[in-house]
mmCIF file of C-alpha atoms in Angstrom:
data_model
loop_
_atom_site.group_PDB
_atom_site.id
_atom_site.type_symbol
_atom_site.label_atom_id
_atom_site.label_comp_id
_atom_site.label_asym_id
_atom_site.label_seq_id
_atom_site.Cartn_x
_atom_site.Cartn_y
_atom_site.Cartn_z
ATOM 1 C CA MET A 1 151.529 206.048 116.718
ATOM 2 C CA LEU A 2 151.713 207.473 113.181
ATOM 3 C CA THR A 3 150.140 204.311 111.804
ATOM 4 C CA LEU A 4 147.202 204.705 114.157
ATOM 5 C CA LEU A 5 146.682 208.365 113.275
ATOM 6 C CA MET A 6 146.670 207.930 109.498
ATOM 7 C CA PRO A 7 143.250 206.186 109.250
ATOM 8 C CA LEU A 8 141.751 208.950 111.380
ATOM 9 C CA VAL A 9 143.135 211.654 109.093
ATOM 10 C CA LEU A 10 141.912 209.883 105.971
ATOM 11 C CA THR A 11 138.474 209.407 107.483
ATOM 12 C CA ALA A 12 138.228 213.073 108.393
ATOM 13 C CA CYS A 13 139.180 214.073 104.851
ATOM 14 C CA THR A 14 136.764 211.695 103.118
ATOM 15 C CA GLN A 15 133.919 212.891 105.309
ATOM 16 C CA GLN A 16 134.220 216.405 103.854
ATOM 17 C CA LYS A 17 131.234 216.660 101.522
ATOM 18 C CA PHE A 18 130.234 219.191 98.908
ATOM 19 C CA SER A 19 127.251 218.715 96.641
ATOM 20 C CA THR A 20 124.796 220.661 94.500
ATOM 21 C CA SER A 21 121.048 220.338 94.061
ATOM 22 C CA SER A 22 121.598 219.188 90.504
ATOM 23 C CA GLU A 23 124.453 216.862 89.684
ATOM 24 C CA LYS A 24 124.737 218.597 86.322
ATOM 25 C CA PRO A 25 123.919 222.293 86.807
ATOM 26 C CA VAL A 26 123.167 224.518 83.818
ATOM 27 C CA ALA A 27 123.938 228.209 83.383
ATOM 28 C CA GLY A 28 121.305 230.775 84.263
ATOM 29 C CA THR A 29 119.874 228.830 87.185
ATOM 30 C CA GLU A 30 120.074 229.082 90.945
ATOM 31 C CA ILE A 31 122.112 226.209 92.310
ATOM 32 C CA ARG A 32 121.652 224.924 95.838
ATOM 33 C CA VAL A 33 124.932 224.064 97.543
ATOM 34 C CA GLU A 34 125.152 221.666 100.463
ATOM 35 C CA TYR A 35 128.218 221.598 102.685
ATOM 36 C CA SER A 36 128.551 218.678 105.082
ATOM 37 C CA PRO A 37 131.792 218.758 107.052
ATOM 38 C CA SER A 38 132.792 215.864 109.282
ATOM 39 C CA ASP A 39 130.802 215.393 112.479
ATOM 40 C CA SER A 40 133.647 216.619 114.661
ATOM 41 C CA LEU A 41 134.008 219.817 112.625
ATOM 42 C CA ALA A 42 130.261 220.366 112.253
ATOM 43 C CA LYS A 43 129.799 220.372 116.017
ATOM 44 C CA SER A 44 132.405 223.125 116.389
ATOM 45 C CA TYR A 45 130.967 225.425 113.696
ATOM 46 C CA GLU A 46 128.799 228.188 115.098
ATOM 47 C CA SER A 47 128.090 229.667 111.661
ATOM 48 C CA VAL A 48 129.254 229.237 108.061
ATOM 49 C CA SER A 49 129.369 231.652 105.143
ATOM 50 C CA MET A 50 129.959 230.705 101.536
ATOM 51 C CA GLU A 51 131.989 232.863 99.156
ATOM 52 C CA TYR A 52 131.759 232.203 95.447
ATOM 53 C CA SER A 53 132.953 233.606 92.127
ATOM 54 C CA LEU A 54 131.412 233.139 88.693
ATOM 55 C CA TYR A 55 133.696 232.825 85.674
ATOM 56 C CA SER A 56 132.916 233.473 82.023
ATOM 57 C CA SER A 57 135.360 233.984 79.167
ATOM 58 C CA ALA A 58 132.747 236.405 77.783
ATOM 59 C CA SER A 59 132.892 238.596 80.895
ATOM 60 C CA THR A 60 134.754 241.898 80.762
ATOM 61 C CA GLY A 61 135.511 241.691 84.483
ATOM 62 C CA TYR A 62 139.052 241.285 85.767
ATOM 63 C CA GLU A 63 140.364 237.830 84.764
ATOM 64 C CA HIS A 64 136.855 237.251 83.319
ATOM 65 C CA ILE A 65 135.226 237.058 86.739
ATOM 66 C CA GLU A 66 131.544 237.917 86.415
ATOM 67 C CA ASP A 67 130.759 238.367 90.062
ATOM 68 C CA THR A 68 131.965 237.507 93.556
ATOM 69 C CA ARG A 69 129.574 237.207 96.473
ATOM 70 C CA SER A 70 129.440 236.058 100.069
ATOM 71 C CA VAL A 71 126.245 234.562 101.494
ATOM 72 C CA LYS A 72 125.319 233.230 104.915
ATOM 73 C CA MET A 73 124.524 229.524 104.964
ATOM 74 C CA GLU A 74 121.590 227.954 106.775
ATOM 75 C CA LYS A 75 121.971 224.958 109.085
ATOM 76 C CA GLU A 76 119.914 221.941 107.997
ATOM 77 C CA GLY A 77 120.571 218.920 110.148
ATOM 78 C CA LYS A 78 124.265 218.157 109.901
ATOM 79 C CA SER A 79 124.672 220.224 106.723
ATOM 80 C CA TRP A 80 124.890 223.876 105.761
ATOM 81 C CA THR A 81 123.083 225.139 102.643
ATOM 82 C CA ALA A 82 123.028 228.252 100.455
ATOM 83 C CA ASN A 83 122.350 229.180 96.838
ATOM 84 C CA VAL A 84 124.679 230.213 94.021
ATOM 85 C CA SER A 85 123.009 232.446 91.420
ATOM 86 C CA THR A 86 124.496 231.927 87.957
ATOM 87 C CA THR A 87 123.876 233.957 84.795
ATOM 88 C CA SER A 88 123.211 232.897 81.231
ATOM 89 C CA ILE A 89 126.926 233.287 80.387
ATOM 90 C CA THR A 90 128.391 231.609 83.495
ATOM 91 C CA GLU A 91 130.822 228.893 82.422
ATOM 92 C CA ILE A 92 131.976 227.626 85.822
ATOM 93 C CA ALA A 93 131.889 228.689 89.471
ATOM 94 C CA VAL A 94 134.077 228.059 92.488
ATOM 95 C CA VAL A 95 133.215 228.303 96.177
ATOM 96 C CA LYS A 96 134.922 228.209 99.538
ATOM 97 C CA PHE A 97 133.449 227.966 103.001
ATOM 98 C CA LEU A 98 134.125 230.353 105.853
ATOM 99 C CA PRO A 99 133.247 228.966 109.298
ATOM 100 C CA GLY A 100 132.919 231.832 111.737
ATOM 101 C CA ASN A 101 135.263 230.254 114.269
ATOM 102 C CA ALA A 102 137.612 228.200 112.067
ATOM 103 C CA PRO A 103 139.990 228.626 109.098
ATOM 104 C CA PRO A 104 138.476 228.861 105.573
ATOM 105 C CA ASP A 105 137.879 225.586 103.770
ATOM 106 C CA ASN A 106 138.959 225.564 100.110
ATOM 107 C CA ASN A 107 139.318 221.800 99.814
ATOM 108 C CA ASN A 108 143.018 221.895 100.714
ATOM 109 C CA GLY A 109 143.752 224.275 97.852
ATOM 110 C CA GLU A 110 141.962 222.172 95.232
ATOM 111 C CA GLY A 111 138.802 224.284 95.304
ATOM 112 C CA TYR A 112 135.128 223.374 95.339
ATOM 113 C CA PHE A 113 133.963 223.787 91.739
ATOM 114 C CA ILE A 114 130.524 223.930 90.207
ATOM 115 C CA ARG A 115 131.003 222.713 86.651
ATOM 116 C CA ILE A 116 128.397 223.772 84.087
ATOM 117 C CA TYR A 117 126.597 221.366 81.742
ATOM 118 C CA ASN A 118 124.545 221.717 78.558
ATOM 119 C CA ASP A 119 120.976 220.540 78.032
ATOM 120 C CA SER A 120 122.261 217.130 76.925
ATOM 121 C CA GLY A 121 123.927 216.570 80.286
ATOM 122 C CA GLU A 122 127.485 217.025 78.980
ATOM 123 C CA GLU A 123 129.954 219.378 80.589
ATOM 124 C CA THR A 124 130.430 222.371 78.321
ATOM 125 C CA ILE A 125 133.755 222.933 76.591
ATOM 126 C CA GLU A 126 133.960 226.354 78.236
ATOM 127 C CA SER A 127 133.504 224.816 81.684
ATOM 128 C CA GLN A 128 136.367 222.421 81.042
ATOM 129 C CA PHE A 129 138.664 225.240 79.976
ATOM 130 C CA GLY A 130 137.486 227.461 82.824
ATOM 131 C CA TYR A 131 138.546 224.736 85.239
ATOM 132 C CA ALA A 132 141.914 224.257 83.517
ATOM 133 C CA VAL A 133 142.867 227.947 83.648
ATOM 134 C CA SER A 134 141.520 228.421 87.182
ATOM 135 C CA TYR A 135 144.779 227.176 88.687
ATOM 136 C CA VAL A 136 146.808 229.997 87.137
ATOM 137 C CA THR A 137 144.352 232.871 86.889
ATOM 138 C CA TRP A 138 140.878 233.670 88.171
ATOM 139 C CA ALA A 139 140.357 231.158 91.006
ATOM 140 C CA THR A 140 143.710 231.977 92.588
ATOM 141 C CA LEU A 141 142.794 235.622 93.217
ATOM 142 C CA ASN A 142 140.653 235.043 96.317
ATOM 143 C CA ARG A 143 142.487 231.862 97.268
ATOM 144 C CA TYR A 144 139.793 229.460 96.168
ATOM 145 C CA VAL A 145 142.663 227.304 94.918
ATOM 146 C CA THR A 146 146.425 227.124 95.262
ATOM 147 C CA ARG A 147 148.266 228.261 92.127
ATOM 148 C CA GLU A 148 149.490 225.209 90.189
ATOM 149 C CA TYR A 149 151.169 226.039 86.881
ATOM 150 C CA LYS A 150 152.030 222.443 86.022
ATOM 151 C CA LYS A 151 148.507 221.185 86.639
ATOM 152 C CA SER A 152 147.027 223.931 84.475
ATOM 153 C CA ALA A 153 149.507 223.297 81.663
ATOM 154 C CA GLU A 154 148.745 219.570 81.676
ATOM 155 C CA LEU A 155 144.981 220.141 81.690
ATOM 156 C CA LEU A 156 145.200 222.651 78.847
ATOM 157 C CA THR A 157 147.479 220.401 76.791
ATOM 158 C CA GLY A 158 144.945 217.596 77.075
ATOM 159 C CA LEU A 159 142.054 219.873 76.126
ATOM 160 C CA PHE A 160 143.900 221.317 73.112
ATOM 161 C CA ALA A 161 144.392 217.782 71.835
ATOM 162 C CA ARG A 162 140.602 217.384 71.839
ATOM 163 C CA TYR A 163 139.684 220.926 70.871
ATOM 164 C CA PRO A 164 142.605 222.356 68.816
ATOM 165 C CA ASP A 165 140.588 225.358 67.642
ATOM 166 C CA MET A 166 140.332 226.614 71.245
ATOM 167 C CA LYS A 167 144.062 227.200 71.608
ATOM 168 C CA VAL A 168 143.893 230.741 70.262
ATOM 169 C CA LYS A 169 141.192 231.650 72.796
ATOM 170 C CA TYR A 170 143.257 230.471 75.750
ATOM 171 C CA ALA A 171 146.699 231.313 74.360
ATOM 172 C CA LYS A 172 147.564 233.802 77.093
ATOM 173 C CA ASP A 173 146.556 231.391 79.877
ATOM 174 C CA TYR A 174 148.528 228.565 78.277
ATOM 175 C CA LEU A 175 151.663 230.658 77.886
ATOM 176 C CA GLY A 176 151.356 231.726 81.516
ATOM 177 C CA ALA A 177 151.072 228.108 82.627
ATOM 178 C CA LEU A 178 154.085 227.109 80.524
ATOM 179 C CA ASN A 179 156.120 230.041 81.776
ATOM 180 C CA GLY A 180 155.433 229.063 85.369
ATOM 181 C CA SER A 181 155.902 225.313 85.018
ATOM 182 C CA THR A 182 158.885 224.978 82.663
ATOM 183 C CA PRO A 183 162.401 224.738 84.170
ATOM 184 C CA ASP A 184 164.545 227.802 83.482
ATOM 185 C CA SER A 185 167.020 225.737 81.454
ATOM 186 C CA LEU A 186 164.289 224.791 78.954
ATOM 187 C CA LYS A 187 162.008 227.826 79.194
ATOM 188 C CA LYS A 188 163.223 229.783 76.167
ATOM 189 C CA GLU A 189 163.191 226.745 73.899
ATOM 190 C CA VAL A 190 159.666 225.747 74.961
ATOM 191 C CA LEU A 191 158.281 229.275 74.753
ATOM 192 C CA VAL A 192 159.812 230.008 71.341
ATOM 193 C CA LYS A 193 158.283 226.826 69.922
ATOM 194 C CA GLU A 194 154.815 227.714 71.219
ATOM 195 C CA LEU A 195 155.058 231.407 70.374
ATOM 196 C CA GLU A 196 155.842 230.636 66.738
ATOM 197 C CA LYS A 197 152.556 228.723 66.506
ATOM 198 C CA ILE A 198 150.471 231.134 68.554
ATOM 199 C CA LEU A 199 151.641 234.270 66.728
ATOM 200 C CA SER A 200 150.431 232.730 63.454
ATOM 201 C CA TYR A 201 146.832 232.843 64.711
ATOM 202 C CA GLU A 202 144.666 235.571 63.213
ATOM 203 C CA ASP A 203 142.284 235.914 66.153
ATOM 204 C CA LEU A 204 144.692 237.003 68.877
ATOM 205 C CA THR A 205 143.320 239.859 70.961
ATOM 206 C CA ASP A 206 145.033 243.069 71.992
ATOM 207 C CA SER A 207 145.281 241.617 75.500
ATOM 208 C CA ASP A 208 146.980 238.503 74.107
ATOM 209 C CA TYR A 209 149.557 240.610 72.296
ATOM 210 C CA ARG A 210 150.217 242.722 75.371
ATOM 211 C CA TYR A 211 150.979 239.616 77.430
ATOM 212 C CA ILE A 212 153.118 238.082 74.672
ATOM 213 C CA VAL A 213 155.185 241.273 74.344
ATOM 214 C CA TRP A 214 155.700 241.395 78.103
ATOM 215 C CA LEU A 215 156.591 237.694 78.297
ATOM 216 C CA CYS A 216 159.080 237.901 75.422
ATOM 217 C CA LYS A 217 160.814 240.953 76.861
ATOM 218 C CA ASN A 218 160.926 239.274 80.264
ATOM 219 C CA GLN A 219 162.663 236.266 78.697
ATOM 220 C CA ASP A 220 164.961 238.376 76.469
ATOM 221 C CA LEU A 221 163.186 237.171 73.338
ATOM 222 C CA ASN A 222 163.405 240.660 71.910
ATOM 223 C CA ASP A 223 163.054 239.770 68.229
ATOM 224 C CA ILE A 224 159.790 237.931 68.870
ATOM 225 C CA ALA A 225 158.632 240.775 71.116
ATOM 226 C CA ALA A 226 159.282 243.266 68.300
ATOM 227 C CA ASP A 227 157.337 241.145 65.787
ATOM 228 C CA ALA A 228 154.430 240.743 68.199
ATOM 229 C CA GLU A 229 154.417 244.469 68.932
ATOM 230 C CA LYS A 230 154.413 245.273 65.218
ATOM 231 C CA SER A 231 151.429 242.965 64.598
ATOM 232 C CA ALA A 232 149.560 244.439 67.569
ATOM 233 C CA LEU A 233 150.086 248.010 66.357
ATOM 234 C CA GLN A 234 148.802 247.087 62.899
ATOM 235 C CA LYS A 235 145.694 245.299 64.193
ATOM 236 C CA PHE A 236 144.981 247.504 67.220
ATOM 237 C CA PRO A 237 146.435 250.976 66.577
ATOM 238 C CA ASP A 238 144.566 252.382 69.584
ATOM 239 C CA GLY A 239 144.935 249.327 71.824
ATOM 240 C CA ASP A 240 146.857 248.573 74.997
ATOM 241 C CA VAL A 241 150.111 247.731 73.223
ATOM 242 C CA ALA A 242 150.009 251.061 71.374
ATOM 243 C CA TYR A 243 149.250 252.911 74.594
ATOM 244 C CA THR A 244 152.080 251.144 76.434
ATOM 245 C CA LYS A 245 154.508 252.029 73.644
ATOM 246 C CA LYS A 246 153.426 255.687 73.597
ATOM 247 C CA TYR A 247 153.666 255.886 77.382
ATOM 248 C CA ALA A 248 157.160 254.377 77.339
ATOM 249 C CA ALA A 249 158.214 256.906 74.683
ATOM 250 C CA PHE A 250 156.744 259.741 76.752
ATOM 251 C CA GLU A 251 158.587 258.572 79.860
ATOM 252 C CA ALA A 252 161.845 258.253 77.908
ATOM 253 C CA GLU A 253 161.432 261.774 76.504
ATOM 254 C CA ARG A 254 160.669 263.139 79.957
ATOM 255 C CA ASP A 255 163.803 261.451 81.337
ATOM 256 C CA ILE A 256 165.892 263.007 78.558
ATOM 257 C CA LEU A 257 164.460 266.457 79.324
ATOM 258 C CA LYS A 258 165.132 266.017 83.027
ATOM 259 C CA GLN A 259 168.702 264.908 82.344
ATOM 260 C CA THR A 260 169.254 267.830 79.977
ATOM 261 C CA ALA A 261 167.870 270.316 82.493
ATOM 262 C CA ALA A 262 170.107 268.873 85.204
ATOM 263 C CA LYS A 263 173.171 269.255 82.984
ATOM 264 C CA VAL A 264 172.288 272.867 82.186
ATOM 265 C CA MET A 265 171.844 273.672 85.868
ATOM 266 C CA GLU A 266 175.182 272.033 86.682
ATOM 267 C CA GLN A 267 176.937 273.980 83.957
ATOM 268 C CA ASP A 268 175.407 277.230 85.192
ATOM 269 C CA ARG A 269 176.501 276.429 88.714
ATOM 270 C CA LEU A 270 180.089 275.866 87.641
ATOM 271 C CA LEU A 271 180.199 278.595 85.007
ATOM 272 C CA PRO A 272 183.308 280.719 85.725
ATOM 273 C CA LEU A 273 182.837 284.392 86.370
ATOM 274 C CA LYS A 274 185.203 286.665 84.570
ATOM 275 C CA ILE A 275 186.216 289.772 86.384
ATOM 276 C CA GLY A 276 188.441 291.793 84.131
ATOM 277 C CA HIS A 277 191.069 289.421 82.806
ATOM 278 C CA GLU A 278 191.032 287.271 85.985
ATOM 279 C CA GLU A 279 188.878 284.087 85.937
ATOM 280 C CA VAL A 280 187.218 283.093 89.189
ATOM 281 C CA GLN A 281 185.071 279.981 89.556
ATOM 282 C CA SER A 282 181.707 280.594 91.206
ATOM 283 C CA PRO A 283 181.451 279.210 94.733
ATOM 284 C CA VAL A 284 179.681 275.870 95.278
ATOM 285 C CA VAL A 285 176.401 276.406 97.141
#
């Protein structure tokens, strides 16, 4: 029975189709998306919406997401169509489909990606890196993909071999992928080796340092955390690391004041009252 069912399952999966109006889309254009589910699924869909997010390492949005939108798709024959509007800085996009009467379709957790190409028809370096980090950061937020630390680490390792100068730009993402994919027994050794290289880079951002300090403290790499914090304070005296340190000091001081006040109140409560030469302890309230 299982043998008979397997071809049917494979057929259903291979019939899932996702395509764009241009096989090699470029940034700053409107891209037509066509979604063609299997015949059996298409007949059951009453309506379909498409949700998409645009990613750009130049974006100041959370996890570098430029924009997230949901649009209603139009039925055209056996397919559903809608447009994705990219900007001049869009590096990659990801979509998922939301049938009105069925579970969302995110390609079984692998995502439906729109990779971005240059005028020569080559996928941009930024698009390749945007895809690699998607499995640990931005595309996981709205469940376009399932988080896969190992996959991201392997993709990034391969890209760094081709583009070594890009490692500083994606240092935080790479460390996150390593932290999530490395066995606990090897984690400190692997992280220390990478951190020694990464902390030698001159172009680390305040955000990079903040993550490195957190990661090192989380892994009890306190000496490295202290060195990273020192570098961050020198380069970004008004940055996030400095703010976090000041806030921690403020909280510690407030805790000390609260503890001191509590001790004073306790002493006052137990302070003996002297009546004449006879000492009587004050009653406990």
